[in-house]
Amino acid sequence: MEEIIQGFIEAVRLIASGDPGLVAIIVLSLRVSGIALLFSTMAGIPVGSLLGLSRFPGRKLVIALLYTGMGFPPVVVGLFVYLALSRNGPIGQIGWDALPALFTPGAMIVAQTIIAFPLVAGFTMAAVMGVDPNLRRQVRALGATRAQTVWTILSEARLGVVVSIIAGFGSIISEVGAVMLVGGNIEHRTRVLTTAIVLETRKGNFDLAMALGIILLALSFLANAAMLRLQGKTFDE
Amino acid sequence: MSEPIYQLDQVAKAYEGRQVLSIKHLAVQQGEILAVVGPSGAGKSTLLRLLNFLEPPSSGVIRFMGVRFGAAGSVPLSLRRRVTTVFQRPVLLNRNVQANVAYGLRLRRQQRGNALVEAALQQVGLEAMARQHARTLSGGEAQRVALARAMVLHPDVLLLDEPTANLDPYNVRLIEEIVCQLNREQSTTVVLVTHNVFQARRLAHRVMLLLEGQLIEVADTTTFFESPEDSRTRSFVCGELVY
Ligand SMILES: Nc1ncnc2c1ncn2[C@@H]1O[C@H](COP(=O)(O)OP(=O)(O)O)[C@@H](O)[C@H]1O
Ligand SMILES: [Mg+2]
C-alpha cells in the first residue's frame, strides 16, 4: 500500500516537473503504439470485414489462424521479428535502408503491428457478423454499391469496430516482451513506458516504477476514452 | 398499352440444384399494381429478389426498361436504383428516423435531400418523429419509416414483400392508402406480394398466382377472383376466402 501511495505522489511530482527524459519515454510509447495501431487498423478492418461478410474457400482456415494470432504470446512475435530483422535474417539480409533495423523504433512498430493486427481483424469480423443479415439485402435494395454496403455494415457495427481498435491498442501499449527484444530498451532511443518499468523495478526504484505504471494506466484510459468519443462523433447523425 | 417495364422469359431460379421458381413468361406493365399471391414457399420473395436484381436468375432473361439481365449479367447501378423493396420485417439502421429516410438519398449523393425527407415523412404521418431513434418505434411506425425510405427515392418500381403481414388494421389501412396514392399520383409500378387475398383485391389491377414456383394464372383482378381460368386459382381463392 505504501508503495502505491508513494508511487502516486511520485507520479504527480514527475508529471508536474515535466522531466524531459520522462516526456521522451511517453512520446515514444505513444508514437510507436500509435503508428502500429494505425497500420494494424488499416489492415485489420478490411480483413475482418472480408472474413465476416464473404464466403470463399480457405476462409475457415484463415479464421482459425486469426484466432490463434489473437492469443499468440507477444514475446514470440518479438522473437520472430528479431530473427527476421537480424543481419542474417530473411529481411535483414536484403539490407535496404528503408527497412527497419533491430533496436530502432521501426522494429518495435513492426512487432506491435503484428501483435495488434489479429485482434483488430478478429473483433471486427465478430462485430460485422453480429449485424442483422437482412440489413445487407435491404441496403442493396435501396441502391447501395458493394463499397457502400460494407461501409453501412461497419457503421452499424461501429461499437464493435471501435472495441476492436481499443483491444488492439491495449495489447500493444501494455506489451513488454516484444519491444524489449526488438527494441532493446536503449535509453533515449527505444525505451518505452513498459520497458522503463521493468528496468526501474529491477533497480529497486519502486516509486519511479509505480509512477510510470500509473502514467501508463492514465494514458491508456485517456486513449480509450478518446476513441469512444470519436466513435460517437464520426457515425452519429 | 405501352411497353412493359419488366419482361421475364424462361426465368428460373434454383438453390443448390433445387428449382424454386420457374416462370415461362411474365410482363409487368408500366404503372400497374400487380399482386402476387400464393402459399408460403411458393417463390414469391424469390421473384421479388430477382426483380430488384439482388440475385441473378439461374437461367432465362429479365428485361427491365429494355435492358437484359441474365444469369451472368449485372445491371448498371443507375438502372438498379430505379427499383427498391420494402420487406415484411422493416430493417432500420441504428440511427434516427430522419437519417433512415435520408439513407437512400445519401447513397445517391442527392442534394435537396432534407425537403424530400420531410415530404416523405409527412406522407407516412411521422413528421413529428423525425428526431426519434429508430430503436424506439412500434412495428407499424417502423414499417412506415421503411416505406418513406423507399418512397423518398421516387422509384419507378416499388416492390412490397408482405409489407403489412405483421401490422394492426390501422397501419395496414394507412400503408394501403399510401401505396395507392403513390401509384395514382406518380404512376409508380408496384409489385405487391401478399398472402392476404382481400388485400390483393383491394389494391391490385392484376393478380397472379404462384404455386411451387410456377405461374398458374395472371389476370385482371375481377377476372382473377370472379371467373378464373385455372381451377387451382379458384380453389386457392376460395380456400383463402374461407379463412
Ligand atoms: N437463399 C436460399 N437458399 C436456399 N433456398 C432458398 C433460399 N431462398 C429461398 N429458398 C427456398 O425457396 C423456396 C421459395 O422461397 P420464397 O421465395 O421465400 O417463398 P415465399 O416468399 O413464397 O414464401 C422455399 O422453399 C425456400 O426454402
Ligand atoms: Mg416470402
Short mmCIF file of N, CA and C in Angstrom, two decimals, chain A residues 132 134-146 148-149 151-152 155-156 158 235-237, chain B residues 49 52 54 77 80-81 83-85 87 89 91 93-95 99 103-104 106-109 149 153:
data_model
loop_
_atom_site.label_atom_id
_atom_site.label_comp_id
_atom_site.label_asym_id
_atom_site.label_seq_id
_atom_site.Cartn_x
_atom_site.Cartn_y
_atom_site.Cartn_z
N ASP A 132 -27.48 -7.70 -38.31
CA ASP A 132 -28.62 -8.41 -38.92
C ASP A 132 -28.34 -8.70 -40.40
N ASN A 134 -30.24 -9.49 -42.68
CA ASN A 134 -31.25 -8.90 -43.56
C ASN A 134 -30.93 -7.46 -43.93
N LEU A 135 -30.10 -6.82 -43.09
CA LEU A 135 -29.75 -5.43 -43.37
C LEU A 135 -29.04 -5.31 -44.70
N ARG A 136 -28.21 -6.28 -44.98
CA ARG A 136 -27.42 -6.24 -46.20
C ARG A 136 -28.32 -6.22 -47.43
N ARG A 137 -29.31 -7.11 -47.41
CA ARG A 137 -30.24 -7.20 -48.53
C ARG A 137 -31.03 -5.90 -48.65
N GLN A 138 -31.45 -5.36 -47.50
CA GLN A 138 -32.24 -4.13 -47.52
C GLN A 138 -31.41 -2.96 -48.08
N VAL A 139 -30.16 -2.90 -47.66
CA VAL A 139 -29.29 -1.81 -48.10
C VAL A 139 -29.01 -1.92 -49.59
N ARG A 140 -28.81 -3.14 -50.07
CA ARG A 140 -28.63 -3.34 -51.50
C ARG A 140 -29.90 -2.92 -52.25
N ALA A 141 -31.03 -3.30 -51.68
CA ALA A 141 -32.30 -2.97 -52.34
C ALA A 141 -32.52 -1.46 -52.40
N LEU A 142 -31.91 -0.73 -51.49
CA LEU A 142 -32.04 0.73 -51.52
C LEU A 142 -31.02 1.37 -52.44
N GLY A 143 -30.21 0.54 -53.10
CA GLY A 143 -29.34 1.08 -54.14
C GLY A 143 -27.89 1.26 -53.72
N ALA A 144 -27.46 0.57 -52.66
CA ALA A 144 -26.07 0.70 -52.24
C ALA A 144 -25.14 -0.09 -53.17
N THR A 145 -23.98 0.48 -53.45
CA THR A 145 -22.96 -0.28 -54.14
C THR A 145 -22.32 -1.24 -53.14
N ARG A 146 -21.41 -2.07 -53.62
CA ARG A 146 -20.75 -3.00 -52.72
C ARG A 146 -19.99 -2.26 -51.61
N GLN A 148 -20.50 0.79 -50.53
CA GLN A 148 -21.43 1.46 -49.63
C GLN A 148 -22.07 0.47 -48.67
N THR A 149 -22.31 -0.75 -49.15
CA THR A 149 -22.88 -1.78 -48.28
C THR A 149 -21.92 -2.10 -47.14
N TRP A 151 -19.53 -0.25 -45.96
CA TRP A 151 -19.41 0.92 -45.08
C TRP A 151 -20.61 1.01 -44.14
N THR A 152 -21.81 0.76 -44.67
CA THR A 152 -23.01 0.82 -43.84
C THR A 152 -22.95 -0.26 -42.75
N SER A 155 -20.59 0.76 -40.13
CA SER A 155 -21.09 1.82 -39.25
C SER A 155 -22.21 1.31 -38.36
N GLU A 156 -22.93 0.27 -38.78
CA GLU A 156 -23.90 -0.35 -37.88
C GLU A 156 -23.17 -1.10 -36.76
N ARG A 158 -20.43 -0.20 -35.46
CA ARG A 158 -19.38 0.74 -35.06
C ARG A 158 -18.83 0.50 -33.66
N PHE A 235 -19.98 8.70 -36.39
CA PHE A 235 -21.08 7.97 -37.00
C PHE A 235 -22.45 8.51 -36.65
N ASP A 236 -22.58 9.18 -35.54
CA ASP A 236 -23.93 9.63 -35.18
C ASP A 236 -24.40 10.71 -36.12
N GLU A 237 -25.68 10.75 -36.28
CA GLU A 237 -26.25 11.75 -37.19
C GLU A 237 -26.45 13.04 -36.45
N ARG B 49 -36.79 -10.74 -55.26
CA ARG B 49 -35.33 -10.56 -55.24
C ARG B 49 -34.77 -10.48 -56.65
N ASN B 52 -35.61 -7.07 -58.10
CA ASN B 52 -34.78 -5.99 -57.55
C ASN B 52 -33.30 -6.20 -57.89
N LEU B 54 -31.29 -8.34 -56.87
CA LEU B 54 -30.45 -8.69 -55.73
C LEU B 54 -29.74 -10.01 -55.99
N LEU B 77 -25.76 0.27 -62.19
CA LEU B 77 -26.23 0.85 -60.93
C LEU B 77 -27.40 1.81 -61.14
N ARG B 80 -30.49 -0.23 -61.58
CA ARG B 80 -30.84 -0.93 -60.35
C ARG B 80 -31.47 0.05 -59.35
N ARG B 81 -31.02 1.31 -59.38
CA ARG B 81 -31.51 2.28 -58.42
C ARG B 81 -32.91 2.81 -58.75
N VAL B 83 -35.37 0.79 -58.78
CA VAL B 83 -36.23 -0.21 -58.13
C VAL B 83 -35.84 -0.29 -56.66
N THR B 84 -36.83 -0.46 -55.79
CA THR B 84 -36.48 -0.74 -54.41
C THR B 84 -37.55 -1.62 -53.76
N THR B 85 -37.20 -2.21 -52.63
CA THR B 85 -38.10 -3.15 -51.96
C THR B 85 -38.35 -2.73 -50.53
N PHE B 87 -39.50 -4.79 -47.26
CA PHE B 87 -39.66 -6.18 -46.84
C PHE B 87 -40.69 -6.30 -45.74
N ARG B 89 -40.42 -7.51 -42.73
CA ARG B 89 -39.95 -7.01 -41.45
C ARG B 89 -39.02 -5.83 -41.74
N VAL B 91 -36.09 -3.41 -41.70
CA VAL B 91 -34.75 -3.42 -41.14
C VAL B 91 -34.26 -1.97 -41.16
N LEU B 93 -31.81 1.24 -39.85
CA LEU B 93 -30.45 1.48 -39.39
C LEU B 93 -30.50 2.01 -37.97
N ASN B 94 -29.41 1.81 -37.25
CA ASN B 94 -29.31 2.21 -35.86
C ASN B 94 -29.10 3.73 -35.77
N ARG B 95 -30.05 4.48 -36.28
CA ARG B 95 -29.97 5.95 -36.32
C ARG B 95 -31.38 6.49 -36.12
N ALA B 99 -32.57 10.14 -40.46
CA ALA B 99 -31.38 9.58 -41.12
C ALA B 99 -31.73 8.30 -41.87
N TYR B 103 -31.37 7.82 -46.00
CA TYR B 103 -30.27 6.91 -46.33
C TYR B 103 -30.06 6.70 -47.84
N GLY B 104 -31.14 6.36 -48.54
CA GLY B 104 -31.02 6.09 -49.98
C GLY B 104 -30.59 7.32 -50.78
N ARG B 106 -28.69 9.67 -49.61
CA ARG B 106 -27.26 9.86 -49.34
C ARG B 106 -26.42 8.90 -50.17
N LEU B 107 -26.93 7.69 -50.36
CA LEU B 107 -26.21 6.75 -51.23
C LEU B 107 -26.06 7.33 -52.63
N ARG B 108 -27.07 8.08 -53.04
CA ARG B 108 -27.07 8.66 -54.39
C ARG B 108 -26.46 10.04 -54.41
N ARG B 109 -25.94 10.49 -53.27
CA ARG B 109 -25.35 11.82 -53.13
C ARG B 109 -26.27 12.90 -53.66
N ARG B 149 -38.69 5.61 -46.57
CA ARG B 149 -37.31 5.49 -47.03
C ARG B 149 -37.26 5.02 -48.49
N LEU B 153 -37.16 7.99 -52.66
CA LEU B 153 -36.27 7.80 -53.83
C LEU B 153 -37.03 7.96 -55.14
#
